[in-house]
Coordinates of C-alpha atoms in Angstrom, one line a residue:
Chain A
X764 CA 71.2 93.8 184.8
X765 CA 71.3 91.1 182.1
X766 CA 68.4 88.6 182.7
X767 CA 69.4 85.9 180.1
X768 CA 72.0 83.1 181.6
X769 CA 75.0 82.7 179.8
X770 CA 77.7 80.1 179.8
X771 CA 81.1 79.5 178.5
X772 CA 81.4 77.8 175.2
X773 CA 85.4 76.9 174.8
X774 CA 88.5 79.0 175.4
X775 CA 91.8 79.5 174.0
X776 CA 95.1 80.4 175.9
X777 CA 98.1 81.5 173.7
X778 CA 101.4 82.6 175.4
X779 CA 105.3 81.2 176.0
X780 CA 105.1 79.5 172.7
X781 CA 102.0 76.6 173.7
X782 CA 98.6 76.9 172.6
X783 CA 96.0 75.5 174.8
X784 CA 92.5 74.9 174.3
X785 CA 90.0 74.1 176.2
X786 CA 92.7 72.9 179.2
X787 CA 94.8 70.8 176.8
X788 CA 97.8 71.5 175.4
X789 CA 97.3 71.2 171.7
X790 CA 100.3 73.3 169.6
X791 CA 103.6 74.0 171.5
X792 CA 107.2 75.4 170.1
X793 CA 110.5 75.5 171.4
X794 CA 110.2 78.2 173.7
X795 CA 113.3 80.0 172.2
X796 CA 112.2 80.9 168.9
X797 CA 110.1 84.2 168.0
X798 CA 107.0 84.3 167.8
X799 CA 107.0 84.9 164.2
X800 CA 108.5 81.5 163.7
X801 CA 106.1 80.3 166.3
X802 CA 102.6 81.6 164.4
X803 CA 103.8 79.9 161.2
X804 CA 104.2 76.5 163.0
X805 CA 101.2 76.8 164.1
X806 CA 99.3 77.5 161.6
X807 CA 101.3 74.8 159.5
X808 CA 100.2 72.4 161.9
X809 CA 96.7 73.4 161.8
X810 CA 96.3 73.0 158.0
X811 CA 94.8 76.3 157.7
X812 CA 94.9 77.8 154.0
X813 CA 94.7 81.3 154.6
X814 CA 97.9 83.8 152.7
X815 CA 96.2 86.3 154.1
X816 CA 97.8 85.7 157.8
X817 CA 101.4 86.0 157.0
X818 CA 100.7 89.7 156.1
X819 CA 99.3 90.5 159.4
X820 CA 101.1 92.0 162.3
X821 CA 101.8 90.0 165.3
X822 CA 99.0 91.0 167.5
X823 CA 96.7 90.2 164.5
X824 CA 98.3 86.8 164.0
X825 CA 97.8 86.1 167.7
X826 CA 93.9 87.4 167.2
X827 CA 93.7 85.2 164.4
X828 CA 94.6 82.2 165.5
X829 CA 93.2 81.7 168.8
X830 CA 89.9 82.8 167.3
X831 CA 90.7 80.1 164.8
X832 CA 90.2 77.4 167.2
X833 CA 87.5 79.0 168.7
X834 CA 85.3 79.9 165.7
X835 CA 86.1 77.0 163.4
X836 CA 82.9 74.8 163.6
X837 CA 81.0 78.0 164.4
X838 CA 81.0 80.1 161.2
X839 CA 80.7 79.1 157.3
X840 CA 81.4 81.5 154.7
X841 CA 77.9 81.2 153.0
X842 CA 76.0 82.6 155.8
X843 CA 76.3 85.1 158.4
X844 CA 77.2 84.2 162.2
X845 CA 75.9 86.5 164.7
X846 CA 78.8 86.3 167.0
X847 CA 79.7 89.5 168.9
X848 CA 83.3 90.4 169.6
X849 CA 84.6 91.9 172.8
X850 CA 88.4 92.3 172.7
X851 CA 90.8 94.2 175.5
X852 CA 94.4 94.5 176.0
X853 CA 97.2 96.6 177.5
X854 CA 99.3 97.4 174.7
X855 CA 96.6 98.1 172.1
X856 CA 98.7 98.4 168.9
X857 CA 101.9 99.8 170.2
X858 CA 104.0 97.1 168.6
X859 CA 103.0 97.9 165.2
X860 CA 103.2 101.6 166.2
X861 CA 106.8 101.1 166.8
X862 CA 107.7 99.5 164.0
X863 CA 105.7 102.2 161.9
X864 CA 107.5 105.3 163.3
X865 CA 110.9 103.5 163.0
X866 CA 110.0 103.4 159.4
X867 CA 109.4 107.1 159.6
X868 CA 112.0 108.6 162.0
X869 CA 114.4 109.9 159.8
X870 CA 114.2 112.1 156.9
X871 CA 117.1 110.2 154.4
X872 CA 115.6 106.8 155.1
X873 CA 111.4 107.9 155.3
X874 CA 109.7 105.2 153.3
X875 CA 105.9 104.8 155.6
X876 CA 104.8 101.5 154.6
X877 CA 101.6 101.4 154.0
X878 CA 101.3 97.5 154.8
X879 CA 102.4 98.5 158.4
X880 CA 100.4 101.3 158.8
X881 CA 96.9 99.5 158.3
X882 CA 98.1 97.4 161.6
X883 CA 98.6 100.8 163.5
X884 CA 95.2 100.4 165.3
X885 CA 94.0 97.3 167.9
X886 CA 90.8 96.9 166.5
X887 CA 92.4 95.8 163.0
X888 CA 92.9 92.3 164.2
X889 CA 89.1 92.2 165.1
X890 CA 88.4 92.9 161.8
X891 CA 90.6 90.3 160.3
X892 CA 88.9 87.6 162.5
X893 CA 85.5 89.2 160.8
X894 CA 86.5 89.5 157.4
X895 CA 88.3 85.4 157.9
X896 CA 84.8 83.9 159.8
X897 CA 81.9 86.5 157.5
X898 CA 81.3 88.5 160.7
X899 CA 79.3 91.7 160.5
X900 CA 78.5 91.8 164.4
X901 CA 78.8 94.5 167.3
X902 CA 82.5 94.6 168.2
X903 CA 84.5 96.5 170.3
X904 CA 88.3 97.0 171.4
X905 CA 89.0 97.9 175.2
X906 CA 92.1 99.2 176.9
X907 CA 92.8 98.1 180.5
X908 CA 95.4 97.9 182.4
X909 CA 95.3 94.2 182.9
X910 CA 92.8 91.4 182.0
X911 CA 89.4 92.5 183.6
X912 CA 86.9 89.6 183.4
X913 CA 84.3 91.5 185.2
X914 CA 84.0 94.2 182.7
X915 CA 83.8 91.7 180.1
X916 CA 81.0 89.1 181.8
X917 CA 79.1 92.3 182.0
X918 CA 79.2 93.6 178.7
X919 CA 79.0 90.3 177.7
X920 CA 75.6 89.3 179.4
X921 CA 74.3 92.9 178.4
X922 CA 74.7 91.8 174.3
X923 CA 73.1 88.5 174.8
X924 CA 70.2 89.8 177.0
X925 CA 69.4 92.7 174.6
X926 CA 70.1 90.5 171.7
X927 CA 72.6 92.2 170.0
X928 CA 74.6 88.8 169.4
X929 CA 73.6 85.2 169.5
X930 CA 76.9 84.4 170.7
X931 CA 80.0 86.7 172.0
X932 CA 84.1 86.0 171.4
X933 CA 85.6 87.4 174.4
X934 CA 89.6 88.2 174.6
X935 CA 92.1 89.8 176.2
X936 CA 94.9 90.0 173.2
X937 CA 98.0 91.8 174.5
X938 CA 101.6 91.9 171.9
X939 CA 104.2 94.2 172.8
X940 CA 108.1 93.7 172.2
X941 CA 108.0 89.2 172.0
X942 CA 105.8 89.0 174.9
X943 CA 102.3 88.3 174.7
X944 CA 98.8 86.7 175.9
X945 CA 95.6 85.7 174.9
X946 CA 92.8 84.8 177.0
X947 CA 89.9 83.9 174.3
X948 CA 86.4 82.6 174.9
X949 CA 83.4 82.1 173.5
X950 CA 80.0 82.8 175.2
X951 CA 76.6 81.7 174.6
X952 CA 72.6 81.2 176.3
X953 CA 72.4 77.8 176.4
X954 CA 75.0 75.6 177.7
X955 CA 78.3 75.0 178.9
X956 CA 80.4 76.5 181.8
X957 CA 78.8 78.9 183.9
X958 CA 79.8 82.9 182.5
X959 CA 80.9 85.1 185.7
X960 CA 83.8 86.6 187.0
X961 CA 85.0 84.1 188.9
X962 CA 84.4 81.2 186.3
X963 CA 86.5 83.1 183.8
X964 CA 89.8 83.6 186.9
X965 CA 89.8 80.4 187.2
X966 CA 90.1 79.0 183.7
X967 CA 92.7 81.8 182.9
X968 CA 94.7 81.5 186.1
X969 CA 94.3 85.7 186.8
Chain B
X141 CA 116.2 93.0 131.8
X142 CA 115.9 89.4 132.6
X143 CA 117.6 90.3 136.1
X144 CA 115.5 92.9 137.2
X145 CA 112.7 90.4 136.6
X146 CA 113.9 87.9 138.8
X147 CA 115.4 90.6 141.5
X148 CA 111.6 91.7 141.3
X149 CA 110.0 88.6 142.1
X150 CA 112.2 88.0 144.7
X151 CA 111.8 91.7 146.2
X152 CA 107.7 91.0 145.8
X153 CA 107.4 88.2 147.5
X154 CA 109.4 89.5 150.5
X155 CA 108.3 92.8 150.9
X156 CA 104.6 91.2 150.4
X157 CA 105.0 88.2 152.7
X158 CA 103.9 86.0 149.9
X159 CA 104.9 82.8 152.0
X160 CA 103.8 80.0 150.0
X161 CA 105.0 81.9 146.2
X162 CA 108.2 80.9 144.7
X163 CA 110.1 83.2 142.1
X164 CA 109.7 81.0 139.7
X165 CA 105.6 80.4 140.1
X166 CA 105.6 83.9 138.5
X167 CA 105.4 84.0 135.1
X168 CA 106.7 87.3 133.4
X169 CA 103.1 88.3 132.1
X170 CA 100.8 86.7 134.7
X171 CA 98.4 89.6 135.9
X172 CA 99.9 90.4 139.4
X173 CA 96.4 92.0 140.8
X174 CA 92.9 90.0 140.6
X175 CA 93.7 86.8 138.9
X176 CA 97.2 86.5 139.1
X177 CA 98.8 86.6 142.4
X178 CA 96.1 88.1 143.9
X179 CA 97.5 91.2 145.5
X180 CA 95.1 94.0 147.0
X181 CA 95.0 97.6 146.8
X182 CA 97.4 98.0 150.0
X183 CA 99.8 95.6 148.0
X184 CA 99.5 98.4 145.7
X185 CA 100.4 100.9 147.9
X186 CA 103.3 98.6 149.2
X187 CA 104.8 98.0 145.2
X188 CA 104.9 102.4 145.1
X189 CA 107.2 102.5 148.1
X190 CA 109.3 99.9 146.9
X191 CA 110.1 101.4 143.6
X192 CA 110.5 104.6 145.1
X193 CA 112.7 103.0 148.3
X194 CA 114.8 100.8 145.7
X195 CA 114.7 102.3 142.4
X196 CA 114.6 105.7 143.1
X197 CA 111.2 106.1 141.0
X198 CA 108.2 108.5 142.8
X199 CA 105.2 107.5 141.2
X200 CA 103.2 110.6 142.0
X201 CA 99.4 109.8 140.5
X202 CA 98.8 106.5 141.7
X203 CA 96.6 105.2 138.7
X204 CA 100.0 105.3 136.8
X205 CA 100.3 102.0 138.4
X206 CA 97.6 100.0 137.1
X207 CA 99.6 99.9 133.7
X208 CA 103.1 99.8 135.2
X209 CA 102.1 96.9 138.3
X210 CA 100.1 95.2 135.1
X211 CA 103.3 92.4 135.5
X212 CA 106.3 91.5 136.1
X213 CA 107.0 92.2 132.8
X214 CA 105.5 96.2 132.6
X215 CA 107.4 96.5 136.2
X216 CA 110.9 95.2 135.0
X217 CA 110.5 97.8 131.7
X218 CA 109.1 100.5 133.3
X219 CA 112.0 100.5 136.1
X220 CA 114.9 100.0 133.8
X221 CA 113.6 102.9 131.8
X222 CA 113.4 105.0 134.7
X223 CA 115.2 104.0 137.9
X224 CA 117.6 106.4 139.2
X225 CA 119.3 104.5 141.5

């Protein structure tokens, strides 16, 4: 049982087109365009510089930018940040997958791009977040059916009480076929909103 | 010559995602790797499909392409000398 208190940070919703953070609305699109379309006006509107992000696959893109507004103040790219991430989803990569073994399916048109492939696993998108915010903490990728915030709270309070991280990035980062989610937030010991189960429904509405 | 050298900068920057690159920010000899445009080894990768998807070239040792992917230049001279398609 995890004997250090923890407490939520900030968190980051992304889905239908409208970024929120921290319970405001902050980036929204029309809700009929893609969500290609929809990750470059956001990260337009943000100001990021970052060419990096338009080669990574959607689920990626959604990774990156909701750990964006999470992590900006939080990291620097001089020093290390000891920030643990814990990421889950339903879909893991299966989006990418597709796309991959469309490139592959026939024998007249086989051209396996290797740009795809590289996006054929979930846990890619955690390491684009750590390669963007100089990361070299614990991390690991769950698959769940849906969102489970009690698995997460616990494996959560276990890093900080053993301390294997000074601070954990919690998501749930589902992209399959246009329709997606992401529940980000960031956990630490000292302050904010309380970190349980029933905290972390609430602010995601599950 | 001079229009494979524009068809391939167009072809790079969109089968590279290169959003913010024009065609015409690429000069002919500018290093396309390190310096240059900055592309990576999977960029690497992605350049030996292409010729092989478009041009009909299989480069089968891939350090042949450190002196053909040296620019646009080497590129547009190495596929005119040896596209089959």
């Amino acid at each position: 049982m995890a004997d250090k208190n923890s407490f939520i940070q900030s968190w980051c919703t992304i889905q239908n087109n409208k970024i929120n953070l921290n319970g405001e609305t902050i980036f929204e699109s029309e809700p009929t365009i893609g969500f290609a379309d929809f990750a470059k006006a956001a990260y337009r509107n943000f100001g990021w510089s970052y060419p990096k992000f338009f080669k990574m696959d959607s689920l990626s893109k959604l990774a990156f930018i909701a750990a964006e507004l999470l992590l900006k103040d939080e990291t620097t790219n001089e020093t290390e940040t000891d920030i643990a991430l814990v990421f889950s989803n339903k879909s893991s990569s299966m989006d990418t997958d597709v796309t991959f073994q469309e490139s592959i399916a026939t024998k007249e048109n086989y051209y396996p791009s290797p740009a795809v492939f590289v996006y054929t696993l979930p846990n890619i998108c955690m390491g684009e977040i750590s390669i963007r915010h100089n990361l070299k903490s614990e991390n690991s990728f769950f698959i769940f059916e849906k969102f489970n915030p009690g698995f997460l709270s616990n494996y959560t309070d276990v890093l900080l009480s053993t301390n294997r991280a000074e601070k954990v990035l919690c998501a749930w980062v589902d992209f399959y076929k246009e329709t997606y989610r992401a529940n980000f937030y960031l956990v630490n010991s000292t302050e904010g909103l309380e970190h349980n189960e029933t905290t972390i429904k609430t602010l995601f509405n599950t | 010559m001079e229009a494979v050298k524009q068809e391939l900068k167009e072809k790079i920057i969109s089968v590279l995602n290169l959003e913010d690159v024009n065609p015409e920010d690429i000069k002919d000899t500018d290093p396309l790797f390190g310096a240059g445009l900055g592309l990576d080894s999977i960029d690497a990768l992605e350049l030996i499909v292409m010729l092989d998807k478009d041009y009909g070239i299989k480069l089968l040792d891939p350090k042949e392409g450190k002196a053909i992917f040296e620019s646009i230049e080497t590129m547009a001279k190495y596929i005119s000398e040896n596209r089959t398609k």
